[in-house]
mmCIF file of C-alpha atoms in Angstrom:
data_model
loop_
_atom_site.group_PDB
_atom_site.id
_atom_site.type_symbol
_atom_site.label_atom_id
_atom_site.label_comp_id
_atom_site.label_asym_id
_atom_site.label_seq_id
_atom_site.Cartn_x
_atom_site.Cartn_y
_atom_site.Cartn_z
ATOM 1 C CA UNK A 1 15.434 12.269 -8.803
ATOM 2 C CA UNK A 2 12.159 11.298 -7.014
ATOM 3 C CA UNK A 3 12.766 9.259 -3.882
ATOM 4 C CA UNK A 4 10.728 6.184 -3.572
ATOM 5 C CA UNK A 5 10.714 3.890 0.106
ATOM 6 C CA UNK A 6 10.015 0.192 -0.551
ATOM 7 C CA UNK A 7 9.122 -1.106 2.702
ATOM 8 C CA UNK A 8 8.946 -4.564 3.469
ATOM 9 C CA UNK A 9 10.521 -8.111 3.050
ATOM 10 C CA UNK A 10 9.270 -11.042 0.793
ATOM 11 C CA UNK A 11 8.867 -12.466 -3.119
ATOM 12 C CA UNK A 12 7.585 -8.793 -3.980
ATOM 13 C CA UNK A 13 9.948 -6.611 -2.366
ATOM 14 C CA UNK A 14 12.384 -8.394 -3.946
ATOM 15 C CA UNK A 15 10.601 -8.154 -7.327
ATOM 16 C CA UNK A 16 10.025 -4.516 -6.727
ATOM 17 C CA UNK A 17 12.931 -3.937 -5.616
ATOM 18 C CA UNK A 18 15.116 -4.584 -8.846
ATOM 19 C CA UNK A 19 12.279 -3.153 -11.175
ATOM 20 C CA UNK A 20 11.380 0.825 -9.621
ATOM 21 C CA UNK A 21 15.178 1.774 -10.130
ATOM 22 C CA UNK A 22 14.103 1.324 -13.922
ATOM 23 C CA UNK A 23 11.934 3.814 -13.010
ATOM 24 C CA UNK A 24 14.300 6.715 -12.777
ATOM 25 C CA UNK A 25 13.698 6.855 -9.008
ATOM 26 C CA UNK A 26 16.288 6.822 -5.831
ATOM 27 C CA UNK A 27 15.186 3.599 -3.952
ATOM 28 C CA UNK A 28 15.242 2.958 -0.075
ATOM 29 C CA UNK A 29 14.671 -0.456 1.116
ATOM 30 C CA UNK A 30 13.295 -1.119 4.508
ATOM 31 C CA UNK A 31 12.627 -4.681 5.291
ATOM 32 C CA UNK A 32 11.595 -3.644 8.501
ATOM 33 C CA UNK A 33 9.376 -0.752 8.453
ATOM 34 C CA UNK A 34 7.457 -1.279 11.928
ATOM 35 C CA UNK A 35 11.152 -0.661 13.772
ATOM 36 C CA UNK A 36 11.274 2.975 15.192
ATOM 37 C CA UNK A 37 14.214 3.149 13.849
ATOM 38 C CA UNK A 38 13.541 2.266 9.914
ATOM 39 C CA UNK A 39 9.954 4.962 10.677
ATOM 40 C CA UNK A 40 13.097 7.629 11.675
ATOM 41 C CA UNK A 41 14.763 6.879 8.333
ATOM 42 C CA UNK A 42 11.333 7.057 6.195
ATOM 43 C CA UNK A 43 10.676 10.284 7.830
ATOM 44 C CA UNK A 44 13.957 11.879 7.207
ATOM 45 C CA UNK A 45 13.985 10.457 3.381
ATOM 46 C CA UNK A 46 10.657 12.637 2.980
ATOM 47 C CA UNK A 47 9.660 9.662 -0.030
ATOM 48 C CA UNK A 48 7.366 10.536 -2.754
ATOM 49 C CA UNK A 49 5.823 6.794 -2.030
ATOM 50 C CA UNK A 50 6.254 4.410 0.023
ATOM 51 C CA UNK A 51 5.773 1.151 -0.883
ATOM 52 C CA UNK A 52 3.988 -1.529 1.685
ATOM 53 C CA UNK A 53 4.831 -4.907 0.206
ATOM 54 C CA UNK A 54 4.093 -8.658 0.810
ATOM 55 C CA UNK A 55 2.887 -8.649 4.413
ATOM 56 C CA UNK A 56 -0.744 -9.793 4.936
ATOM 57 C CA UNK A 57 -1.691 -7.569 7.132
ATOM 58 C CA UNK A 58 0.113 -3.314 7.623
ATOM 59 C CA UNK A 59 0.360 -3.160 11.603
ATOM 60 C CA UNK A 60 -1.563 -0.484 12.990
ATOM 61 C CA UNK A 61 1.901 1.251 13.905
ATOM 62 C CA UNK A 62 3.126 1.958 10.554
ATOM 63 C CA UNK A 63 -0.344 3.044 9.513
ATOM 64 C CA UNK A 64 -0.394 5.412 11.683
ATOM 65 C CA UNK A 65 2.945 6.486 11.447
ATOM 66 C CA UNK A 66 2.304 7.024 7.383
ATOM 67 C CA UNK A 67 -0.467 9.101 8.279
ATOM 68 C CA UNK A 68 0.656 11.184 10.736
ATOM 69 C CA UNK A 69 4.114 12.220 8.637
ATOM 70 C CA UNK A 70 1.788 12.419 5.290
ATOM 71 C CA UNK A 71 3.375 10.236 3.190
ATOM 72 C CA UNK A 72 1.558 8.853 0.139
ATOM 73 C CA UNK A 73 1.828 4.969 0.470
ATOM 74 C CA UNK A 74 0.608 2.036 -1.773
ATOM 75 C CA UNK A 75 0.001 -1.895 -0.809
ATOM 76 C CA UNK A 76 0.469 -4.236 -2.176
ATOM 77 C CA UNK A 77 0.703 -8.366 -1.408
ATOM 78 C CA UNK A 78 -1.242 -11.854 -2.063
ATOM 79 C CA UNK A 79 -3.854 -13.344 -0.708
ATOM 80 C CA UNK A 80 -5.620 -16.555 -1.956
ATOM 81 C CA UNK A 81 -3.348 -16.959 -5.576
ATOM 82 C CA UNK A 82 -4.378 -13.327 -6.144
ATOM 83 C CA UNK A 83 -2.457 -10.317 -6.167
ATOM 84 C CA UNK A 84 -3.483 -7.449 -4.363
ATOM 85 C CA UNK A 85 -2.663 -3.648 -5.267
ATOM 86 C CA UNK A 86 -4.039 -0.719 -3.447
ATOM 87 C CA UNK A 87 -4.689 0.902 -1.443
ATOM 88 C CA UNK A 88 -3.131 3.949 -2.995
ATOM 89 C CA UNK A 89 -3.155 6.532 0.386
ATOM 90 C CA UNK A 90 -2.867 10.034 -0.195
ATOM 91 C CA UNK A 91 -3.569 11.274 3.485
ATOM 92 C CA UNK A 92 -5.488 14.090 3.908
ATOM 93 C CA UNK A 93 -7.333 13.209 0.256
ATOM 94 C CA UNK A 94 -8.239 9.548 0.001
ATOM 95 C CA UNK A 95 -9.693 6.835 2.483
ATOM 96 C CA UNK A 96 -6.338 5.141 4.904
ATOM 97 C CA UNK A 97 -6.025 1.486 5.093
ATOM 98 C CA UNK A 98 -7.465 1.334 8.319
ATOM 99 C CA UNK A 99 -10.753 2.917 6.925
ATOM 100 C CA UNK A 100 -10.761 -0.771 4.726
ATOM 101 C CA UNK A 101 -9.975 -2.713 7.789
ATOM 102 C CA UNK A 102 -13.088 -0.699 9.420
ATOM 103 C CA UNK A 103 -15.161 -2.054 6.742
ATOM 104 C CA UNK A 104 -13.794 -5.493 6.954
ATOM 105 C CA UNK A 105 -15.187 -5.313 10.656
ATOM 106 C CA UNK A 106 -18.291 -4.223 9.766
ATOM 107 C CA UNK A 107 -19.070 -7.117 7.806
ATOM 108 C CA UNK A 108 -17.330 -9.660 10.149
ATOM 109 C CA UNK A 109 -17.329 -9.038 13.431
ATOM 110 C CA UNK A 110 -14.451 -12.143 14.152
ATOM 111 C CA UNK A 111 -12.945 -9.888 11.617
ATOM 112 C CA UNK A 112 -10.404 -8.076 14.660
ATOM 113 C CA UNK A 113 -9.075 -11.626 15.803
ATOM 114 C CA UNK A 114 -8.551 -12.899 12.670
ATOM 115 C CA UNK A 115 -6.360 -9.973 11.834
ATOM 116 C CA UNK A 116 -4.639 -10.209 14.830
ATOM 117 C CA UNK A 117 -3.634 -13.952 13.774
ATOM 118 C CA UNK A 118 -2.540 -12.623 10.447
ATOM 119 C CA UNK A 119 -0.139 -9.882 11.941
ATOM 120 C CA UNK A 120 3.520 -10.426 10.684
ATOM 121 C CA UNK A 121 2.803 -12.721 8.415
ATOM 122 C CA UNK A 122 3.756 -13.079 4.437
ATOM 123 C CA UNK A 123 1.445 -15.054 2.127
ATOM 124 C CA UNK A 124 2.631 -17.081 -0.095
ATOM 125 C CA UNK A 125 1.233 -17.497 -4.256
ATOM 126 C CA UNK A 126 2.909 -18.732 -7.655
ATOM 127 C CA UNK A 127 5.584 -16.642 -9.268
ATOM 128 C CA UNK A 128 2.872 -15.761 -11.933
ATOM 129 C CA UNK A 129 0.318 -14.233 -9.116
ATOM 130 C CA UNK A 130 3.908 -12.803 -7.724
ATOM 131 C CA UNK A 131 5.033 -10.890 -10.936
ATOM 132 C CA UNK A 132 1.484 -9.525 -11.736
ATOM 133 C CA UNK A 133 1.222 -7.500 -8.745
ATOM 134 C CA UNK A 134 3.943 -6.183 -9.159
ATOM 135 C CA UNK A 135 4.066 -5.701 -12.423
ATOM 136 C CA UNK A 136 0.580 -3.547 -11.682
ATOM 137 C CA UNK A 137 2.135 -2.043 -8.729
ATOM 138 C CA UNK A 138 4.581 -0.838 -11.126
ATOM 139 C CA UNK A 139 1.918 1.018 -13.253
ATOM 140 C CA UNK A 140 0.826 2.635 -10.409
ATOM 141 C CA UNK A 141 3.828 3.770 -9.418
ATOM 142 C CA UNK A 142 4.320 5.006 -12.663
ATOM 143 C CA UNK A 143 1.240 7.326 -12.517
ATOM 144 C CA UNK A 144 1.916 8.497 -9.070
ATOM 145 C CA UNK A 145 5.775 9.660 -10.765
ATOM 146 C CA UNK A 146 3.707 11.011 -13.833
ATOM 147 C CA UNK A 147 1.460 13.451 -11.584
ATOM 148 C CA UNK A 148 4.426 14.864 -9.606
ATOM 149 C CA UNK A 149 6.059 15.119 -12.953
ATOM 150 C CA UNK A 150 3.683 16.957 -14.455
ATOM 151 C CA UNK A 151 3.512 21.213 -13.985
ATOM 152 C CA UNK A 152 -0.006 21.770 -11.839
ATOM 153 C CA UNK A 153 -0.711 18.080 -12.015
ATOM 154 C CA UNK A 154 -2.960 19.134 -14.889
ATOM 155 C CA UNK A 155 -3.180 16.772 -17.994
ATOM 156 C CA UNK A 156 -3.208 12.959 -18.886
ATOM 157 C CA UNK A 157 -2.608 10.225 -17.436
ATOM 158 C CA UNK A 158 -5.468 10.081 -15.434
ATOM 159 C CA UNK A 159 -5.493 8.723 -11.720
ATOM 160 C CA UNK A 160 -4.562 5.685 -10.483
ATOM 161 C CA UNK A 161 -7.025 3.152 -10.592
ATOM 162 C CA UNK A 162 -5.758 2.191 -7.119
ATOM 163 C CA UNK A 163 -6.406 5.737 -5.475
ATOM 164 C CA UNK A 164 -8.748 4.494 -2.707
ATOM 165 C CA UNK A 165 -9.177 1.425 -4.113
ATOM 166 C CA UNK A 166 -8.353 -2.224 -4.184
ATOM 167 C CA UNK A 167 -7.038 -4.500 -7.658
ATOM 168 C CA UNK A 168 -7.479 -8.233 -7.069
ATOM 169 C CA UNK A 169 -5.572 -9.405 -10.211
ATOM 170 C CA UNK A 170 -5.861 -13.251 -10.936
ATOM 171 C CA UNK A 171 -3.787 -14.491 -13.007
ATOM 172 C CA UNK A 172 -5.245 -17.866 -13.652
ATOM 173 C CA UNK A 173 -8.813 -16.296 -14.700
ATOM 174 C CA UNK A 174 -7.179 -13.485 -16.330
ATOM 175 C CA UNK A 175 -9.266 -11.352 -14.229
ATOM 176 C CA UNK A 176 -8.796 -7.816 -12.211
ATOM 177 C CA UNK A 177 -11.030 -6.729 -9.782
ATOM 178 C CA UNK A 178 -11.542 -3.245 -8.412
ATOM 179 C CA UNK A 179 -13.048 -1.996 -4.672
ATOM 180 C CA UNK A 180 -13.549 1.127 -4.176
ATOM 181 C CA UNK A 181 -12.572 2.128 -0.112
ATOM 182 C CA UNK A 182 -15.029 4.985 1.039
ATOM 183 C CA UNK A 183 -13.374 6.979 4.045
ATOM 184 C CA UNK A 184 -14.890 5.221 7.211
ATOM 185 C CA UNK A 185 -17.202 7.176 9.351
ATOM 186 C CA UNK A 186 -14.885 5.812 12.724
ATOM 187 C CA UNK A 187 -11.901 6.861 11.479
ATOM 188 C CA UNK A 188 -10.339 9.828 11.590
ATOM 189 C CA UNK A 189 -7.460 9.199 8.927
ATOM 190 C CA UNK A 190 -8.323 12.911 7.742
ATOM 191 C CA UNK A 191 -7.356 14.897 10.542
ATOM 192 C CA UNK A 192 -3.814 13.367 10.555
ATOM 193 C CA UNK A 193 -4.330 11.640 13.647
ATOM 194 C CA UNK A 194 -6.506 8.248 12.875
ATOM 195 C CA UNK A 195 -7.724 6.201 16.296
ATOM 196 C CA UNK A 196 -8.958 2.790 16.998
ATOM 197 C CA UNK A 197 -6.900 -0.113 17.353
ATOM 198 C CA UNK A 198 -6.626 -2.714 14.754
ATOM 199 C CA UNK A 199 -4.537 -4.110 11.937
ATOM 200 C CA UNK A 200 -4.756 -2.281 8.416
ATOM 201 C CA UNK A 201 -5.632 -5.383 5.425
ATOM 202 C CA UNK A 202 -7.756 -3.850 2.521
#
């Protein structure tokens, strides 16, 4: 049975966390993932996915912890009444959150102290933005379990639609977004060892 790590505290987690058993997976929760001591039990777990829920902003810590043990992750929160899915991280393979938050400076240069306000804390949106994230998060996990399912990864499904990107789902508009999340020139998220100091919000 696949293990998945659902790693945070909020509405979501606690949405997520009575739906992925359905999934047929072995669920860890962590509601406090940026503890050394919760990073220890990730590590040892060796997760297929690890789930980043409901905080605004993934602390520069845990990203880096994620990529330097190589563990596929997924985010997902709200921001605005909108739900938020992706990044999907494959390290090694895809663009890191951090590569996003990279971006986000480039087009804002307050960008760094307004994530720095954010750190630690957990939006808040309706229980319909609530269960559409993670409803979606769902069908990504889904795919991510379908690929390690499958003998050579070869065949359908295709790839998440959150693999390096970003899903803005709004509920009200009955509209779904998607940003695609380049790898960043500055970071080094591909050599296993990304620098720069910052907090990870794509």
């Amino acid at each position: 049975m696949p293990a998945v790590a659902l790693a945070g505290r909020g509405p979501l987690a606690d949405v997520l966390a009575g739906a992925l058993p359905d999934l047929g997976v072995r669920l860890t929760q962590f509601t406090t993932p940026n503890q050394q001591r919760s990073q220890g039990c990730i590590a040892r777990t060796r997760p297929l996915l690890v789930v980043l829920t409901d905080s605004a902003l993934v602390s520069p810590v845990l990203n880096d912890f994620l990529i330097r043990e190589q563990l596929p992750h997924l985010a997902v929160r709200v921001r605005d009444g909108r739900g938020l899915v992706g990044p999907l991280v494959l390290p090694g393979a895809t663009s890191c959150l951090r590569c996003a938050d990279l971006y986000r400076a480039d087009r804002d240069p307050e960008w760094p102290h307004i994530a720095a306000q954010l750190t630690g804390s957990v939006p808040h949106a309706s229980p319909a933005t609530v269960h559409a994230a993670a409803g979606y998060a769902l069908s990504q996990v889904e795919l991510v379990l379908a690929a390690a399912r499958r003998p050579n990864n070869t065949g359908p499904p295709g790839p998440p639609a959150t693999l390096g990107a970003t899903v803005e789902i709004d509920p009200l508009m009955v509209t779904m977004t998607t940003r695609d999340w380049p790898r960043h020139p500055l970071c080094a998220c591909w050599t296993g060892s990304p620098d720069g100091a910052g907090n990870s919000a794509a």
